[in-house]
Every structure is written in C-alpha cells, then in structure tokens.
mmCIF file of C-alpha atoms in Angstrom:
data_model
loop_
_atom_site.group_PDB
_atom_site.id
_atom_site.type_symbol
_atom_site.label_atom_id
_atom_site.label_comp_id
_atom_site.label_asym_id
_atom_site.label_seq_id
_atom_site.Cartn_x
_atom_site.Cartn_y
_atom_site.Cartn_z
ATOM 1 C CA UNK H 1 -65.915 -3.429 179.097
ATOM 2 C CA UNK H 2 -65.593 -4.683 175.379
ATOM 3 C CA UNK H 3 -63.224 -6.756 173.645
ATOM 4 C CA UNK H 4 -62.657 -3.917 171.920
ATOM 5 C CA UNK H 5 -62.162 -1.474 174.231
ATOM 6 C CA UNK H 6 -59.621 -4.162 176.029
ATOM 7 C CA UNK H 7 -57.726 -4.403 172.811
ATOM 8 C CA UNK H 8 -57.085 -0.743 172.765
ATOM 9 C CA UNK H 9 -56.255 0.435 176.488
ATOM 10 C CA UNK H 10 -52.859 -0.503 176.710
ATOM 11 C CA UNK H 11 -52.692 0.153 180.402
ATOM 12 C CA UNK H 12 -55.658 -2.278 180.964
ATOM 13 C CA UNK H 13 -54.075 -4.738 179.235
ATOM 14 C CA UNK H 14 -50.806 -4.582 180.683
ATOM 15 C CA UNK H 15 -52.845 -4.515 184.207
ATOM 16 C CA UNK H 16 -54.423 -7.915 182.871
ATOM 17 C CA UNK H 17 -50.950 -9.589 182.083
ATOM 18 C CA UNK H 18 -49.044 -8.166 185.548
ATOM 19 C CA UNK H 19 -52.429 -9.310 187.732
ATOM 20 C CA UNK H 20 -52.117 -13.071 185.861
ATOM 21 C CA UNK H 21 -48.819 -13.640 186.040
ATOM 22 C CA UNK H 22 -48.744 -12.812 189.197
ATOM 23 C CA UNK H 23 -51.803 -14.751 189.867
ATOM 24 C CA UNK H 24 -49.382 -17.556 188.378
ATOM 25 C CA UNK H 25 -46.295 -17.308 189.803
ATOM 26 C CA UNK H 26 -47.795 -17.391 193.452
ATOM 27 C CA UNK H 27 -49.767 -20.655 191.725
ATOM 28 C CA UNK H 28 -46.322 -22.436 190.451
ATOM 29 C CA UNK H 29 -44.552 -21.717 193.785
ATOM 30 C CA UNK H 30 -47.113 -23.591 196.128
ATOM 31 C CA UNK H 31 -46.272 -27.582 195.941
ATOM 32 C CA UNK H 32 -47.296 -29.417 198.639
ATOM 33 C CA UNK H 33 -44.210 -31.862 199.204
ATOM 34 C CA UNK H 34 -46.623 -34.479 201.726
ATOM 35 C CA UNK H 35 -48.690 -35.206 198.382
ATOM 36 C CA UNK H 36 -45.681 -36.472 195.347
ATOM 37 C CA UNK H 37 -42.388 -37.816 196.190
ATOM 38 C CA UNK H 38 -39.699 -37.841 194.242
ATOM 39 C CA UNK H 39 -37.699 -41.158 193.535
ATOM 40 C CA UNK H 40 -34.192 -41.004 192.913
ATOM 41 C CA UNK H 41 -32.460 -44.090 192.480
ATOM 42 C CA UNK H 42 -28.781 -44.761 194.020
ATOM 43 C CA UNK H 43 -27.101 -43.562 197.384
ATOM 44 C CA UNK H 44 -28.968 -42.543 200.391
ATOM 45 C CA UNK H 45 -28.878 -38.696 200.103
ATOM 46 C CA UNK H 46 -30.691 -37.372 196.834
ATOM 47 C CA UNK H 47 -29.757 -34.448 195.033
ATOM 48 C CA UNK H 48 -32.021 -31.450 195.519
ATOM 49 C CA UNK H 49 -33.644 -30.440 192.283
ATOM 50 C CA UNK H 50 -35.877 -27.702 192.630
ATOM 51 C CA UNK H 51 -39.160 -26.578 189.830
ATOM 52 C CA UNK H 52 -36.907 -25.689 187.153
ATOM 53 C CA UNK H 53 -34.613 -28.761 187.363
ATOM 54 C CA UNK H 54 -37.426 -31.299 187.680
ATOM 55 C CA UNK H 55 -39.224 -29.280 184.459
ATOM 56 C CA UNK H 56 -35.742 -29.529 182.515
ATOM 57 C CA UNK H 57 -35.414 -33.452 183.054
ATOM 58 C CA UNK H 58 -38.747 -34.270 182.298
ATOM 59 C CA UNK H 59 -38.861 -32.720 179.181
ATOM 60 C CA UNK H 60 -35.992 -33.474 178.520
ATOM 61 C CA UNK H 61 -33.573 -30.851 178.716
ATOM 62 C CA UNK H 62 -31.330 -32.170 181.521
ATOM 63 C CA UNK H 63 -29.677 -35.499 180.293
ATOM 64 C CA UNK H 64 -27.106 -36.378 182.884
ATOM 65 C CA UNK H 65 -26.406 -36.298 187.138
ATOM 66 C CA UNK H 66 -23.575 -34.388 187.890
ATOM 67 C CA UNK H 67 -21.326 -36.803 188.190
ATOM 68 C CA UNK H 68 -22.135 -37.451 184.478
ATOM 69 C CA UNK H 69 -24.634 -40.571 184.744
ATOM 70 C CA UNK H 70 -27.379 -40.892 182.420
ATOM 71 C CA UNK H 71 -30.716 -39.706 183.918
ATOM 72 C CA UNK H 72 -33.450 -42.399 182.961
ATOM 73 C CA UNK H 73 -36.728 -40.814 183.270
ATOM 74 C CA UNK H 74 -39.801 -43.076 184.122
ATOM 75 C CA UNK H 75 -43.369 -41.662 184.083
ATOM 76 C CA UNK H 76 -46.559 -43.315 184.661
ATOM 77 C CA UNK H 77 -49.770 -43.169 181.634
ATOM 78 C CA UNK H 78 -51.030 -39.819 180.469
ATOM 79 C CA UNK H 79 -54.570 -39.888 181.893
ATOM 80 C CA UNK H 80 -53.282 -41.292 185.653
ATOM 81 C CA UNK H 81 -54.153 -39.364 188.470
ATOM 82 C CA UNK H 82 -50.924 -39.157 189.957
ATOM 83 C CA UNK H 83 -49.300 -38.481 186.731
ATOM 84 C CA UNK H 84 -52.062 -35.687 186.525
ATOM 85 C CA UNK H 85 -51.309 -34.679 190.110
ATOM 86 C CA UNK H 86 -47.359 -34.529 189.564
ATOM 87 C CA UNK H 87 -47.517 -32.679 186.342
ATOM 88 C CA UNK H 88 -49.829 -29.358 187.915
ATOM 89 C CA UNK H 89 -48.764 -29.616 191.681
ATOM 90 C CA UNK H 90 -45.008 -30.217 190.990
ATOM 91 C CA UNK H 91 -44.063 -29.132 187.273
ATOM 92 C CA UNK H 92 -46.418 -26.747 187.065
ATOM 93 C CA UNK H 93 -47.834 -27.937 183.757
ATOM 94 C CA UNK H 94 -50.228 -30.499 181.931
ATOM 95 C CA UNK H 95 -49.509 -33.836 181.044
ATOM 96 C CA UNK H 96 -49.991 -32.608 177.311
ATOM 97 C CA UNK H 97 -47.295 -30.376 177.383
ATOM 98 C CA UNK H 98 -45.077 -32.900 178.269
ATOM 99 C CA UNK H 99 -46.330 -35.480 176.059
ATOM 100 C CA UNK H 100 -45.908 -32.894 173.317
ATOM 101 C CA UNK H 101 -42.146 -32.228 174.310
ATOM 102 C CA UNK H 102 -41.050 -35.627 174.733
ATOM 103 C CA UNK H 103 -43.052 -36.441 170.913
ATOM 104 C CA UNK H 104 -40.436 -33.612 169.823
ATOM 105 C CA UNK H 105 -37.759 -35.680 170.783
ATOM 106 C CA UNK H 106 -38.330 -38.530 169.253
ATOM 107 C CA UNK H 107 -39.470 -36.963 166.289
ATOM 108 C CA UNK H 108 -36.566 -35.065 165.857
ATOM 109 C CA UNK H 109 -34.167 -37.624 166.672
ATOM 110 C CA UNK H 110 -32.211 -35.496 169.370
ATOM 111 C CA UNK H 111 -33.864 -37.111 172.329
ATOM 112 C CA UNK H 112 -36.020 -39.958 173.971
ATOM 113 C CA UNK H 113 -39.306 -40.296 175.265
ATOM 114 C CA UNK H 114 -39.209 -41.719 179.088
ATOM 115 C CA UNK H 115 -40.229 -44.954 180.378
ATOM 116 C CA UNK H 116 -43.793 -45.321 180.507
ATOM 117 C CA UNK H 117 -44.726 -48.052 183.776
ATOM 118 C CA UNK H 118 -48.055 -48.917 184.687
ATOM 119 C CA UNK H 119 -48.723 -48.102 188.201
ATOM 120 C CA UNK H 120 -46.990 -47.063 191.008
ATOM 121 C CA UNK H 121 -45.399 -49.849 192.154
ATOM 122 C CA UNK H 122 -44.001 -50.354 188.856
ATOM 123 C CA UNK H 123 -42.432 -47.006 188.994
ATOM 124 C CA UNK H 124 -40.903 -47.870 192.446
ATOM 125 C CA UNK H 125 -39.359 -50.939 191.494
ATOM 126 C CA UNK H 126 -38.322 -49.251 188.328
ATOM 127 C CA UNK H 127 -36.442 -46.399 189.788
ATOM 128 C CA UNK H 128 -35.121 -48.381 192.692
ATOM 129 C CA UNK H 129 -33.594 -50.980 190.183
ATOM 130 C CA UNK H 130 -32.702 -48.765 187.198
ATOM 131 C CA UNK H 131 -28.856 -46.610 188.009
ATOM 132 C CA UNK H 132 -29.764 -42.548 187.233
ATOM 133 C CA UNK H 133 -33.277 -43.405 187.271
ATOM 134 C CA UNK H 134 -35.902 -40.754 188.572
ATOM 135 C CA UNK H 135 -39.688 -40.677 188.979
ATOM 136 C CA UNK H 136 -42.348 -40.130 190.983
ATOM 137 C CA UNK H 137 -45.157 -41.801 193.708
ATOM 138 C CA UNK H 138 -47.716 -40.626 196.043
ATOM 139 C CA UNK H 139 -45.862 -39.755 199.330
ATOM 140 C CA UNK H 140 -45.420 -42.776 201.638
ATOM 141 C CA UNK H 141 -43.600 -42.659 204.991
ATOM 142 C CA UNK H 142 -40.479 -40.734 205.440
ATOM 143 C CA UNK H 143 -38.780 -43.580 206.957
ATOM 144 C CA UNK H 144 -38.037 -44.936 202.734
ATOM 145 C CA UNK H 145 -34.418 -43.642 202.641
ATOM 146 C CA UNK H 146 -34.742 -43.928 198.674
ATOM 147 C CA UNK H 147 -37.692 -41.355 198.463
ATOM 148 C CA UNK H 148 -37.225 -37.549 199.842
ATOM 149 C CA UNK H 149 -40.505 -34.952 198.778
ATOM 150 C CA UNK H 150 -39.858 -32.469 196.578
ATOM 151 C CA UNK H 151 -37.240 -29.959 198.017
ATOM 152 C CA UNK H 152 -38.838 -26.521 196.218
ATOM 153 C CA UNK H 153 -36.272 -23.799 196.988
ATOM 154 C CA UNK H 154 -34.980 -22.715 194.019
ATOM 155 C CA UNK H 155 -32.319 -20.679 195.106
ATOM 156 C CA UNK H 156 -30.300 -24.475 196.365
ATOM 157 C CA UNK H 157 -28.161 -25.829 193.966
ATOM 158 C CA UNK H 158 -29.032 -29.259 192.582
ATOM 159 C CA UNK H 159 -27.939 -32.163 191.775
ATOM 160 C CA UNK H 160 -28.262 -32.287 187.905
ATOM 161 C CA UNK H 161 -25.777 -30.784 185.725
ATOM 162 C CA UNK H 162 -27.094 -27.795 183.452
#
C-alpha cells in the first residue's frame, strides 16, 4: 500500500487510528505499581490519585489537596532513569512533555516549575519533610507507611481537588 493510497481510503485510515489508539489505551492502562511509588507527604493514609490526577499535578494542572493545601511537586533530573521510568510506566508520557508544560508555566507566569532533587534519597527526604509535597521513588518495602504504589483505578475518587 502507498502513502497515497493511505491518504485517500478513508476507511483504512480510520482502521489505522481505532487499531492505535486502542493499541494505546491498553498501553496507558498497564502500570506496574511494584516498580514506582508514590510519596505523599503528611498523615498515614494517602489519597488515591489515579493516571489522570497524577498527569494533572505534574503538569501542573492540579494546584491544591482537598483540604486546600498547596501541592509541592518534586521531580528528579530529566535524563534519570527513574524519572524516565515514572514518566512512561506511570504518566504515560515523556519526560519532554513535561518539561515542555512546566517551561509553559513559568513562561507564562500562571504557574511553577517543580522542585528538581538530585537522587532519590533527596526526593524522600524532600517529600517526607516538605507539607503537600508529592513525588516519586523506586518501590521499597511496603512496611514505609509514608509510601503506598500507585493506586490505578480510575473510577476511585482522589484525593486532589479538581
């Protein structure tokens, strides 16, 4: 089949799009919770944020906890591996998509890039010290009662305020 031939059967086409976004919902909906943990800092029980939530703070979107606390969002470099690792298995997107959203904010004045620490136990002292903070570490033992993995059911309400 041609390029041009592709450009002209619509039902090919639309075939194309259903078949890859398909392909990429079924993608975005496997996270596997034993690999990134997400840090919440404050009482025992964490809120559940689902995909969507945990997209909306880190780019921004989402600004304060229910209960009307600022979120402070901490993140670790760019080109780390977990940051890598967070971004595709749990956000569902590239580090450069949220570098490009958070350079938004600050360009436009309506927002602020997160926290930037340098490794991972940075970003757990960080979060554990920091009221409203959230951010992010390779899973350790579930026995931590200030780390809970990733909760992905997006039906549950969570614990951000939209």
């Amino acid at each position: 089949m041609t390029a041009v031939a592709f450009g002209r059967n619509r039902r090919v086409r639309l075939a194309w799009i259903l078949c890859v976004g398909f392909l990429g919902c079924c993608w975005l909906s496997v996270v596997r919770a034993g690999d990134i943990e997400i840090l919440v800092a404050g009482e025992r029980q964490q809120p559940d944020l689902d995909r969507r939530q945990l997209l909306s703070v880190y780019i921004g979107r989402l600004t304060t906890w229910r209960d009307g606390r600022p979120i402070r969002v901490f993140v670790l470099p760019d080109d780390d591996p977990v940051h890598e690792q967070f971004c595709h298995q749990v956000l569902g997107t590239y580090p450069y998509v949220l570098r490009s959203a958070w350079d938004k904010l600050v360009y436009t004045g309506t927002g602020f890039a997160p926290t930037v620490v340098r490794d991972v136990q940075e970003m757990r002292r960080r979060v554990e010290s920091t009221p409203g903070a959230i951010g992010y570490a390779p899973a350790l033992a579930p026995d931590d009662l200030h780390q809970r993995p990733l909760n992905d059911q997006s039906s549950q309400p969570g614990g951000v305020h939209q």
